[in-house]
Short mmCIF file of C-alpha atoms in Angstrom, two decimals:
data_model
loop_
_atom_site.label_atom_id
_atom_site.label_comp_id
_atom_site.label_asym_id
_atom_site.label_seq_id
_atom_site.Cartn_x
_atom_site.Cartn_y
_atom_site.Cartn_z
CA UNK A 98 43.59 -38.91 23.21
CA UNK A 99 41.52 -37.91 26.08
CA UNK A 100 39.49 -40.85 25.68
CA UNK A 101 41.96 -43.51 24.56
CA UNK A 102 43.73 -42.74 27.89
CA UNK A 103 39.61 -44.24 29.13
CA UNK A 104 40.57 -46.51 27.62
CA UNK A 105 43.55 -47.83 27.94
CA UNK A 106 46.97 -47.29 28.83
CA UNK A 107 50.61 -48.72 28.37
CA UNK A 108 51.03 -49.25 32.49
CA UNK A 109 46.54 -51.70 32.78
CA UNK A 110 47.57 -55.34 33.30
CA UNK A 111 46.09 -58.04 31.91
CA UNK A 112 45.52 -61.73 31.69
CA UNK A 113 44.95 -64.34 30.00
CA UNK A 114 41.97 -67.14 29.97
CA UNK A 115 41.93 -69.62 27.20
CA UNK A 116 38.90 -71.97 27.83
CA UNK A 117 39.71 -74.79 25.77
CA UNK A 118 42.67 -76.04 23.15
CA UNK A 119 43.25 -74.33 19.90
CA UNK A 120 44.07 -76.47 16.42
CA UNK A 121 45.44 -75.67 13.61
CA UNK A 122 42.55 -75.78 11.86
CA UNK A 123 41.56 -72.77 14.06
CA UNK A 124 44.81 -71.48 12.71
CA UNK A 125 44.18 -71.38 9.25
CA UNK A 126 40.48 -69.82 9.83
CA UNK A 127 42.07 -67.28 11.81
CA UNK A 128 44.75 -66.11 8.25
CA UNK A 129 41.96 -66.82 5.57
CA UNK A 130 38.52 -65.78 7.01
CA UNK A 131 39.02 -63.26 10.15
CA UNK A 132 41.99 -61.94 8.99
CA UNK A 133 40.56 -59.31 5.37
CA UNK A 134 37.73 -59.14 8.64
CA UNK A 135 39.71 -57.55 12.03
CA UNK A 136 42.83 -57.05 9.67
CA UNK A 137 46.52 -58.26 10.29
CA UNK A 138 47.20 -56.07 13.05
CA UNK A 139 44.32 -57.56 14.99
CA UNK A 140 45.01 -61.12 14.00
CA UNK A 141 48.56 -60.52 15.43
CA UNK A 142 47.51 -59.52 18.69
CA UNK A 143 45.09 -62.69 18.96
CA UNK A 144 47.61 -65.14 18.50
CA UNK A 145 50.17 -63.05 21.04
CA UNK A 146 47.27 -63.26 23.61
CA UNK A 147 47.07 -66.68 22.39
CA UNK A 148 51.13 -67.51 23.18
CA UNK A 149 50.65 -65.95 26.58
CA UNK A 150 47.02 -67.86 27.74
CA UNK A 151 49.08 -71.02 26.98
CA UNK A 152 51.78 -70.87 29.27
CA UNK A 153 49.20 -71.81 31.78
CA UNK A 154 50.02 -69.07 34.06
CA UNK A 155 48.51 -66.81 36.83
CA UNK A 156 50.80 -64.44 36.18
CA UNK A 157 49.44 -60.37 34.98
CA UNK A 158 51.48 -58.48 32.23
CA UNK A 159 50.91 -54.21 31.55
CA UNK A 160 49.39 -53.48 28.08
CA UNK A 161 53.24 -52.17 27.56
CA UNK A 162 54.48 -55.56 27.29
CA UNK A 163 52.16 -56.59 24.14
CA UNK A 164 53.09 -53.02 22.79
CA UNK A 165 56.82 -53.97 22.53
CA UNK A 166 55.61 -57.61 21.51
CA UNK A 167 53.50 -56.30 18.38
CA UNK A 168 55.85 -52.90 17.65
CA UNK A 169 51.87 -51.24 17.86
CA UNK A 170 51.40 -48.18 19.49
CA UNK A 171 48.85 -48.54 22.46
CA UNK A 172 46.46 -46.73 20.55
CA UNK A 173 46.63 -49.54 17.15
CA UNK A 174 46.50 -52.34 20.58
CA UNK A 175 42.84 -51.47 21.59
CA UNK A 176 41.60 -50.81 18.16
CA UNK A 177 42.72 -53.98 17.48
CA UNK A 178 41.14 -55.44 20.58
CA UNK A 179 37.14 -53.99 19.65
CA UNK A 180 38.02 -55.20 16.86
CA UNK A 181 38.53 -59.06 18.24
CA UNK A 182 35.66 -58.54 20.27
CA UNK A 183 33.09 -57.22 17.70
CA UNK A 184 33.81 -60.31 15.17
CA UNK A 185 33.66 -62.87 18.44
CA UNK A 186 37.46 -63.65 18.75
CA UNK A 187 37.38 -62.31 21.68
CA UNK A 188 35.81 -61.19 25.58
CA UNK A 189 36.74 -58.48 28.15
CA UNK A 190 36.49 -58.23 31.73
CA UNK A 191 37.52 -54.52 33.52
CA UNK A 192 38.27 -54.25 37.32
CA UNK A 193 39.72 -50.97 39.46
CA UNK A 194 41.51 -51.78 41.87
CA UNK A 195 43.80 -49.20 44.77
CA UNK A 196 43.96 -46.59 40.88
CA UNK A 197 45.42 -49.71 39.13
CA UNK A 198 42.73 -51.19 36.31
CA UNK A 199 43.55 -54.85 35.11
CA UNK A 200 41.83 -56.15 32.74
CA UNK A 201 40.60 -60.70 32.14
CA UNK A 202 40.94 -61.32 28.35
CA UNK A 203 39.02 -65.00 27.10
CA UNK A 204 40.29 -65.90 23.71
CA UNK A 205 36.95 -67.57 21.71
CA UNK A 206 37.49 -70.36 19.40
CA UNK A 207 36.62 -68.88 14.95
CA UNK A 208 33.59 -70.25 13.44
CA UNK A 209 34.21 -73.48 11.01
CA UNK A 210 33.72 -72.46 7.28
CA UNK A 211 30.95 -73.93 6.79
CA UNK A 212 29.16 -72.01 9.94
CA UNK A 213 31.23 -69.22 9.13
CA UNK A 214 29.75 -69.10 4.66
CA UNK A 215 26.75 -69.48 6.39
CA UNK A 216 26.39 -66.13 8.28
CA UNK A 217 24.72 -63.55 6.24
CA UNK A 218 27.24 -61.12 7.91
CA UNK A 219 30.37 -62.75 8.00
CA UNK A 220 29.54 -64.06 4.23
CA UNK A 221 29.22 -60.61 2.67
CA UNK A 222 31.29 -59.10 4.91
CA UNK A 223 33.89 -61.44 3.64
CA UNK A 224 33.30 -60.97 0.02
CA UNK A 225 33.52 -57.42 -0.07
CA UNK A 226 37.18 -57.41 1.45
CA UNK A 227 38.69 -60.47 -1.12
CA UNK A 228 36.32 -59.87 -3.80
CA UNK A 229 33.91 -62.46 -6.07
CA UNK A 230 36.28 -64.90 -7.46
CA UNK A 231 38.73 -65.42 -3.74
CA UNK A 232 35.89 -66.08 -2.27
CA UNK A 233 34.85 -68.83 -4.14
CA UNK A 234 37.93 -70.18 -4.08
CA UNK A 235 38.30 -69.70 -0.92
CA UNK A 236 34.51 -71.45 -0.36
CA UNK A 237 35.44 -74.18 -2.69
CA UNK A 238 38.68 -74.87 -0.84
CA UNK A 239 36.35 -75.66 2.45
CA UNK A 240 32.79 -76.88 0.49
CA UNK A 241 32.93 -80.78 1.53
CA UNK A 242 32.35 -82.90 -1.92
CA UNK A 243 28.57 -84.53 -1.57
CA UNK A 244 29.28 -87.59 -3.20
CA UNK A 245 32.64 -88.62 -2.22
CA UNK A 246 31.18 -91.58 -0.69
CA UNK A 247 28.49 -92.02 -3.06
CA UNK A 248 27.54 -95.98 -3.58
CA UNK A 249 28.86 -96.83 -0.11
CA UNK A 250 27.23 -98.85 3.10
CA UNK A 251 28.04 -97.30 6.78
CA UNK A 252 28.69 -99.59 8.18
CA UNK A 253 29.87 -97.99 11.53
CA UNK A 254 29.32 -99.67 14.54
CA UNK A 255 27.63 -98.17 17.49
CA UNK A 256 28.79 -97.89 21.16
CA UNK A 257 26.54 -99.81 22.04
CA UNK A 258 27.37 -103.16 19.44
CA UNK A 259 30.49 -102.68 21.36
CA UNK A 260 31.01 -101.97 25.07
CA UNK A 261 28.23 -103.51 27.37
CA UNK A 262 28.13 -102.66 31.31
CA UNK A 263 30.09 -104.87 33.92
CA UNK A 264 28.13 -105.97 36.61
CA UNK A 265 31.15 -104.73 39.37
CA UNK A 266 30.61 -102.25 41.39
CA UNK A 267 32.70 -98.91 40.95
CA UNK A 268 33.58 -95.75 42.61
CA UNK A 269 31.02 -92.82 42.28
CA UNK A 270 31.67 -90.86 40.39
CA UNK A 271 30.35 -86.15 40.52
CA UNK A 272 28.84 -84.54 38.16
CA UNK A 273 28.81 -81.33 39.11
CA UNK A 274 32.67 -80.24 38.49
CA UNK A 275 33.00 -77.33 37.00
CA UNK A 276 35.98 -78.31 33.62
CA UNK A 277 37.52 -75.31 31.76
CA UNK A 278 36.05 -76.70 28.50
CA UNK A 279 33.43 -75.37 27.85
CA UNK A 280 31.11 -74.87 24.53
CA UNK A 281 32.64 -73.43 21.80
CA UNK A 282 30.31 -71.14 19.87
CA UNK A 283 28.64 -71.40 16.98
CA UNK A 284 27.59 -68.34 15.34
CA UNK A 285 28.47 -64.85 15.64
CA UNK A 286 27.34 -63.15 18.08
CA UNK A 287 24.77 -60.95 17.74
CA UNK A 288 22.02 -59.00 20.04
CA UNK A 289 19.40 -59.59 17.57
CA UNK A 290 16.79 -58.01 20.07
CA UNK A 291 17.92 -54.22 18.89
CA UNK A 292 15.19 -55.23 16.49
CA UNK A 293 11.79 -54.70 16.65
CA UNK A 294 10.14 -57.71 16.22
CA UNK A 295 6.80 -56.52 18.32
CA UNK A 296 6.66 -53.87 15.13
CA UNK A 297 7.07 -57.14 12.92
CA UNK A 298 4.47 -58.59 13.59
CA UNK A 299 2.56 -55.98 13.80
CA UNK A 300 1.88 -56.26 9.71
CA UNK A 301 1.38 -59.51 9.58
CA UNK A 302 -1.67 -61.92 10.56
CA UNK A 303 -1.38 -65.13 12.43
CA UNK A 304 -3.36 -66.84 9.53
CA UNK A 305 -0.53 -66.10 6.76
CA UNK A 306 3.02 -66.01 9.59
CA UNK A 307 1.66 -67.59 12.00
CA UNK A 308 3.99 -67.01 15.75
CA UNK A 309 5.02 -70.83 16.21
CA UNK A 310 7.56 -69.26 12.25
CA UNK A 311 9.58 -67.27 14.51
CA UNK A 312 11.73 -69.65 16.10
CA UNK A 313 14.66 -68.03 17.65
CA UNK A 314 16.91 -68.60 14.60
CA UNK A 315 14.54 -67.35 12.77
CA UNK A 316 14.97 -64.25 14.14
CA UNK A 317 18.21 -64.47 14.56
CA UNK A 318 18.12 -64.44 10.93
CA UNK A 319 15.47 -61.33 10.32
CA UNK A 320 18.12 -59.14 12.76
CA UNK A 321 21.26 -59.94 10.18
CA UNK A 322 19.58 -59.59 7.35
CA UNK A 323 17.95 -56.12 8.04
CA UNK A 324 21.89 -55.29 9.76
CA UNK A 325 23.31 -56.76 7.01
CA UNK A 326 21.02 -54.90 4.24
CA UNK A 327 20.02 -51.49 6.93
CA UNK A 328 15.37 -53.38 5.96
CA UNK A 329 13.27 -51.51 8.61
CA UNK A 330 10.54 -53.71 10.58
CA UNK A 331 8.07 -53.04 7.50
CA UNK A 332 10.27 -54.12 5.32
CA UNK A 333 10.89 -56.61 6.86
CA UNK A 334 7.65 -57.41 6.82
CA UNK A 335 7.69 -58.96 2.80
CA UNK A 336 10.78 -59.99 2.93
CA UNK A 337 9.07 -62.69 5.17
CA UNK A 338 5.87 -62.82 3.39
CA UNK A 339 8.43 -63.60 0.56
CA UNK A 340 10.54 -66.46 2.36
CA UNK A 341 7.34 -68.92 3.72
CA UNK A 342 7.74 -72.51 2.16
CA UNK A 343 4.84 -74.71 1.78
CA UNK A 344 4.34 -75.46 5.76
CA UNK A 345 4.27 -71.78 6.59
CA UNK A 346 7.88 -72.20 8.03
CA UNK A 347 10.82 -70.12 7.15
CA UNK A 348 14.07 -71.18 6.59
CA UNK A 349 17.56 -70.13 6.72
CA UNK A 350 18.52 -70.18 3.13
CA UNK A 351 15.24 -68.05 2.02
CA UNK A 352 14.60 -66.25 4.16
CA UNK A 353 18.55 -64.74 2.60
CA UNK A 354 17.37 -65.33 -0.82
CA UNK A 355 14.47 -63.74 0.19
CA UNK A 356 15.98 -61.27 1.56
CA UNK A 357 18.78 -60.46 -1.82
CA UNK A 358 15.55 -60.65 -3.59
CA UNK A 359 14.04 -57.82 -2.05
CA UNK A 360 17.33 -55.40 -2.64
CA UNK A 361 17.72 -55.91 -5.56
CA UNK A 362 14.40 -55.25 -6.83
CA UNK A 363 13.91 -52.13 -4.69
CA UNK A 364 16.78 -50.76 -3.64
CA UNK A 365 20.27 -51.96 -5.54
CA UNK A 366 21.95 -54.23 -7.72
CA UNK A 367 24.72 -54.41 -6.05
CA UNK A 368 25.76 -56.08 -3.08
CA UNK A 369 25.92 -54.12 0.49
CA UNK A 370 28.97 -53.41 1.63
CA UNK A 371 29.86 -53.58 5.68
CA UNK A 372 31.80 -50.79 7.41
CA UNK A 373 34.14 -50.72 10.24
CA UNK A 374 32.68 -47.89 12.55
CA UNK A 375 36.08 -46.83 14.19
CA UNK A 376 37.19 -45.96 10.18
CA UNK A 377 33.43 -44.88 9.22
CA UNK A 378 34.51 -41.51 11.57
CA UNK A 379 38.02 -41.28 11.09
CA UNK A 380 37.26 -40.47 7.11
CA UNK A 381 34.71 -37.68 7.80
CA UNK A 382 36.63 -35.03 9.41
CA UNK A 383 38.76 -34.11 6.04
CA UNK A 384 37.99 -29.91 6.17
CA UNK A 385 40.12 -29.99 9.72
CA UNK A 386 42.57 -27.20 9.97
CA UNK A 387 45.50 -29.25 9.70
CA UNK A 388 47.82 -29.57 12.41
CA UNK A 389 50.61 -27.67 13.16
CA UNK A 390 53.98 -28.52 14.10
CA UNK A 391 53.87 -29.24 17.45
CA UNK A 392 49.96 -30.41 17.76
CA UNK A 393 51.78 -33.56 14.95
CA UNK A 394 54.55 -34.41 17.56
CA UNK A 395 52.57 -34.26 19.88
CA UNK A 396 50.26 -37.35 18.15
CA UNK A 397 53.37 -38.86 16.94
CA UNK A 398 54.38 -38.89 21.21
CA UNK A 399 51.18 -40.39 22.11
CA UNK A 400 51.56 -42.62 20.04
CA UNK A 401 54.26 -43.85 20.05
CA UNK A 402 56.47 -47.00 21.74
CA UNK A 403 59.12 -45.42 23.93
CA UNK A 404 61.86 -47.78 21.45
CA UNK A 405 60.08 -46.76 18.64
CA UNK A 406 61.02 -43.65 19.93
CA UNK A 407 64.41 -44.40 20.93
CA UNK A 408 65.21 -46.60 17.51
CA UNK A 409 64.67 -42.22 15.31
CA UNK A 410 66.79 -40.91 17.99
CA UNK A 411 68.93 -42.92 16.36
CA UNK A 412 68.25 -43.06 13.34
CA UNK A 413 67.22 -46.24 12.68
CA UNK A 414 70.26 -47.96 14.91
CA UNK A 415 68.91 -50.40 17.76
CA UNK A 416 68.73 -48.58 20.74
CA UNK A 417 71.16 -50.51 23.80
CA UNK A 418 69.87 -52.77 26.18
CA UNK A 419 70.22 -49.61 29.50
CA UNK A 420 67.89 -47.59 27.53
CA UNK A 421 65.30 -49.44 26.48
CA UNK A 422 65.33 -50.78 30.04
CA UNK A 423 64.96 -47.29 32.05
CA UNK A 424 62.21 -46.66 28.82
CA UNK A 425 60.11 -49.73 30.76
CA UNK A 426 60.72 -48.78 34.04
CA UNK A 427 58.89 -45.77 33.72
CA UNK A 428 56.67 -46.70 31.84
CA UNK A 429 55.69 -50.05 33.67
CA UNK A 430 56.72 -49.29 37.71
CA UNK A 431 55.98 -45.34 38.24
CA UNK A 432 53.11 -45.83 35.57
CA UNK A 433 54.38 -42.83 34.15
CA UNK A 434 51.77 -42.32 30.52
CA UNK A 435 53.86 -43.28 27.01
CA UNK A 436 53.71 -40.26 26.29
CA UNK A 437 55.26 -37.92 28.86
CA UNK A 438 57.71 -40.82 28.84
CA UNK A 439 58.65 -39.71 24.83
CA UNK A 440 59.59 -36.04 26.52
CA UNK A 441 61.25 -37.46 28.91
CA UNK A 442 63.75 -40.12 26.53
CA UNK A 443 63.81 -36.39 23.96
CA UNK A 444 65.33 -33.83 26.31
CA UNK A 445 67.57 -35.75 28.95
CA UNK A 446 69.14 -37.40 25.46
CA UNK A 447 69.35 -33.64 23.04
CA UNK A 448 70.28 -32.43 26.97
CA UNK A 449 73.86 -34.55 26.71
CA UNK A 450 75.18 -34.91 23.96
CA UNK A 451 72.73 -38.64 23.14
CA UNK A 452 73.54 -39.90 26.95
CA UNK A 453 70.13 -41.48 28.62
CA UNK A 454 72.02 -40.16 32.08
CA UNK A 455 69.70 -42.45 34.38
CA UNK A 456 70.26 -40.17 37.40
CA UNK A 457 69.73 -37.17 35.91
CA UNK A 458 66.10 -38.93 34.27
CA UNK A 459 64.82 -39.95 37.22
CA UNK A 460 65.40 -37.02 39.07
CA UNK A 461 63.24 -35.66 35.97
CA UNK A 462 61.18 -38.26 36.16
CA UNK A 463 60.30 -38.15 39.94
CA UNK A 464 58.99 -34.20 39.35
CA UNK A 465 57.20 -34.57 36.31
CA UNK A 466 55.67 -37.76 39.27
CA UNK A 467 55.26 -34.97 41.80
CA UNK A 468 53.64 -32.48 39.84
CA UNK A 469 50.62 -35.25 38.56
CA UNK A 470 52.15 -34.59 33.94
CA UNK A 471 49.53 -36.34 32.41
CA UNK A 472 50.19 -35.88 28.52
CA UNK A 473 53.60 -35.56 26.36
CA UNK A 474 52.16 -30.95 26.26
CA UNK A 475 52.25 -30.52 30.15
CA UNK A 476 55.91 -32.70 29.82
CA UNK A 477 56.81 -30.11 27.22
CA UNK A 478 55.26 -27.45 29.19
CA UNK A 479 57.22 -28.31 32.12
CA UNK A 480 60.18 -28.53 30.70
CA UNK A 481 60.59 -25.24 28.73
CA UNK A 482 59.69 -23.75 32.48
CA UNK A 483 62.18 -25.52 34.67
CA UNK A 484 64.91 -25.63 32.51
CA UNK A 485 67.03 -23.24 33.96
CA UNK A 486 66.53 -25.69 36.64
CA UNK A 487 66.89 -28.86 34.90
CA UNK A 488 70.34 -27.39 33.91
CA UNK A 489 71.92 -27.00 37.16
CA UNK A 490 70.99 -30.49 37.89
CA UNK A 491 72.28 -31.90 34.97
CA UNK A 492 76.09 -29.41 35.84
CA UNK A 493 75.97 -31.27 39.64
CA UNK A 494 75.70 -34.31 38.26
CA UNK A 495 78.31 -34.04 36.45
CA UNK A 496 82.16 -33.74 37.85
CA UNK A 497 83.92 -31.15 35.75
CA UNK A 498 87.45 -30.88 36.62
CA UNK A 499 89.84 -27.50 35.51
CA UNK A 500 90.65 -26.96 31.98
CA UNK A 501 92.20 -24.85 29.82
CA UNK A 502 89.47 -22.92 28.50
CA UNK A 503 88.04 -24.31 25.76
CA UNK A 504 85.58 -22.34 22.99
CA UNK A 505 81.85 -23.72 24.75
CA UNK A 506 80.01 -26.10 22.93
CA UNK A 507 76.27 -24.82 21.30
CA UNK A 508 73.70 -27.08 23.64
CA UNK A 509 70.85 -28.89 21.38
CA UNK A 510 67.63 -29.01 22.49
CA UNK A 511 64.23 -31.44 21.62
CA UNK A 512 62.13 -29.70 18.43
CA UNK A 513 59.24 -28.83 20.65
CA UNK A 514 61.12 -27.03 23.59
CA UNK A 515 60.30 -23.34 21.13
CA UNK A 516 56.92 -23.00 20.67
CA UNK A 517 56.71 -21.05 17.68
CA UNK A 518 59.40 -20.84 14.83
CA UNK A 519 61.80 -18.25 15.06
CA UNK A 520 60.93 -17.59 19.34
CA UNK A 521 63.92 -18.53 21.51
CA UNK A 522 64.56 -18.07 24.82
CA UNK A 523 66.68 -14.58 25.67
CA UNK A 524 69.96 -16.03 26.65
CA UNK A 525 72.43 -14.27 25.85
CA UNK A 526 73.30 -16.55 22.96
CA UNK A 527 74.77 -15.43 19.93
CA UNK A 528 73.32 -15.04 15.93
CA UNK A 529 75.13 -17.96 14.86
CA UNK A 530 74.49 -19.92 18.92
CA UNK A 531 70.60 -19.45 17.12
CA UNK A 532 71.14 -20.60 14.00
CA UNK A 533 73.19 -23.82 14.80
CA UNK A 534 69.62 -24.54 17.08
CA UNK A 535 67.42 -23.20 14.84
CA UNK A 536 69.55 -26.12 12.20
CA UNK A 537 69.26 -29.27 14.99
CA UNK A 538 65.30 -28.62 15.39
CA UNK A 539 64.65 -29.26 11.59
CA UNK A 540 67.06 -31.88 11.33
CA UNK A 541 65.36 -33.89 14.09
CA UNK A 542 61.54 -32.70 13.11
CA UNK A 543 63.04 -34.61 9.66
CA UNK A 544 64.42 -37.44 11.27
CA UNK A 545 60.84 -38.03 12.99
CA UNK A 546 59.04 -37.61 9.64
CA UNK A 547 57.11 -34.72 10.64
CA UNK A 548 57.84 -31.74 7.46
CA UNK A 549 56.28 -28.15 7.30
CA UNK A 550 52.89 -28.27 6.06
#
């Protein structure tokens, strides 16, 4: 979580720019070609940014708004963002002013079907994701029939056939202005300079493979194929030799076929698989010690939107607008971390019989801000240590009247209030009181989905 907070926080501001208009065709490409690669959350983020960008507004919004719209944690928004960046659908810029981070996002249009399916990385990635049958059906759906106009003669007129310049003088036109629209990408952003072409060409003689064959287009295809099939420059020398045509040129189709044939002969008959780097990293540490109940709860509090936490505390019922507005105000106006706000919500709700008292919550929030509380764990520790003081604030805020003596109601506490199972504060509660608190603690754990291991 600490690394995530260095990358992106809910209070960070963002602005959207659409360099050109998007169409229904773009939506089809996003849904059918890109969604299997970046996931539903990635496409949902793209569509949300698309909708925001169409407003043509210079307004900036906090990322907390995206958390509420998409209903996911800031961590998932960050993962969706970098997936869009990697696939060429989004570019991000960042700067910091007076302690606040600002992001500018620019959406890129998806590649057209032909460019996507001819790209060796994207086509293989899609094939891995959806399977051979679905891939063939999708390909056939977008392939234009080559013989649709067979037997017809092209009778279209040219510009010069229809128009001619006038002898009348007109206004001068400036050609130096910069326009909002710009050229769309026609290939996946791929930095082929990382491939060692010097080593590749050292083993290829000028007579066998002339330097003129190593065009920019050929180099990009070679680098992509080397990445896809995990081949080094020495192995790619053999692929290049196999791909040369009679005119000693390297066509894209021949390079693809030669590389696939070489891979089948020397490595494996099965096609290579492209994996997400973050997913592979997350699957490695399987032998780590299981998280404790408190660690699980901290992870939940750090990665969940306050609106979802309010809903979980209310057993699935939608929280009232005032509670949501208070949580949003703490995050956006006071720049409090989401995990800290979630701890505050739990603590105040359970200490005030499920009433989110605004003044009481803001008083504790002000104390935590002065203490520079950054994480849910720090907030939990401070709530434990300052519990007696917070109880005094609560009692001062409630106007109590004198009534006939009634049995004292047991005060509820959040599940994280006690550090260990069976460990309670020595405040003179009866045995029944301790049992009631323990039951409440277990109940809240069950509601939050935190179970014993």
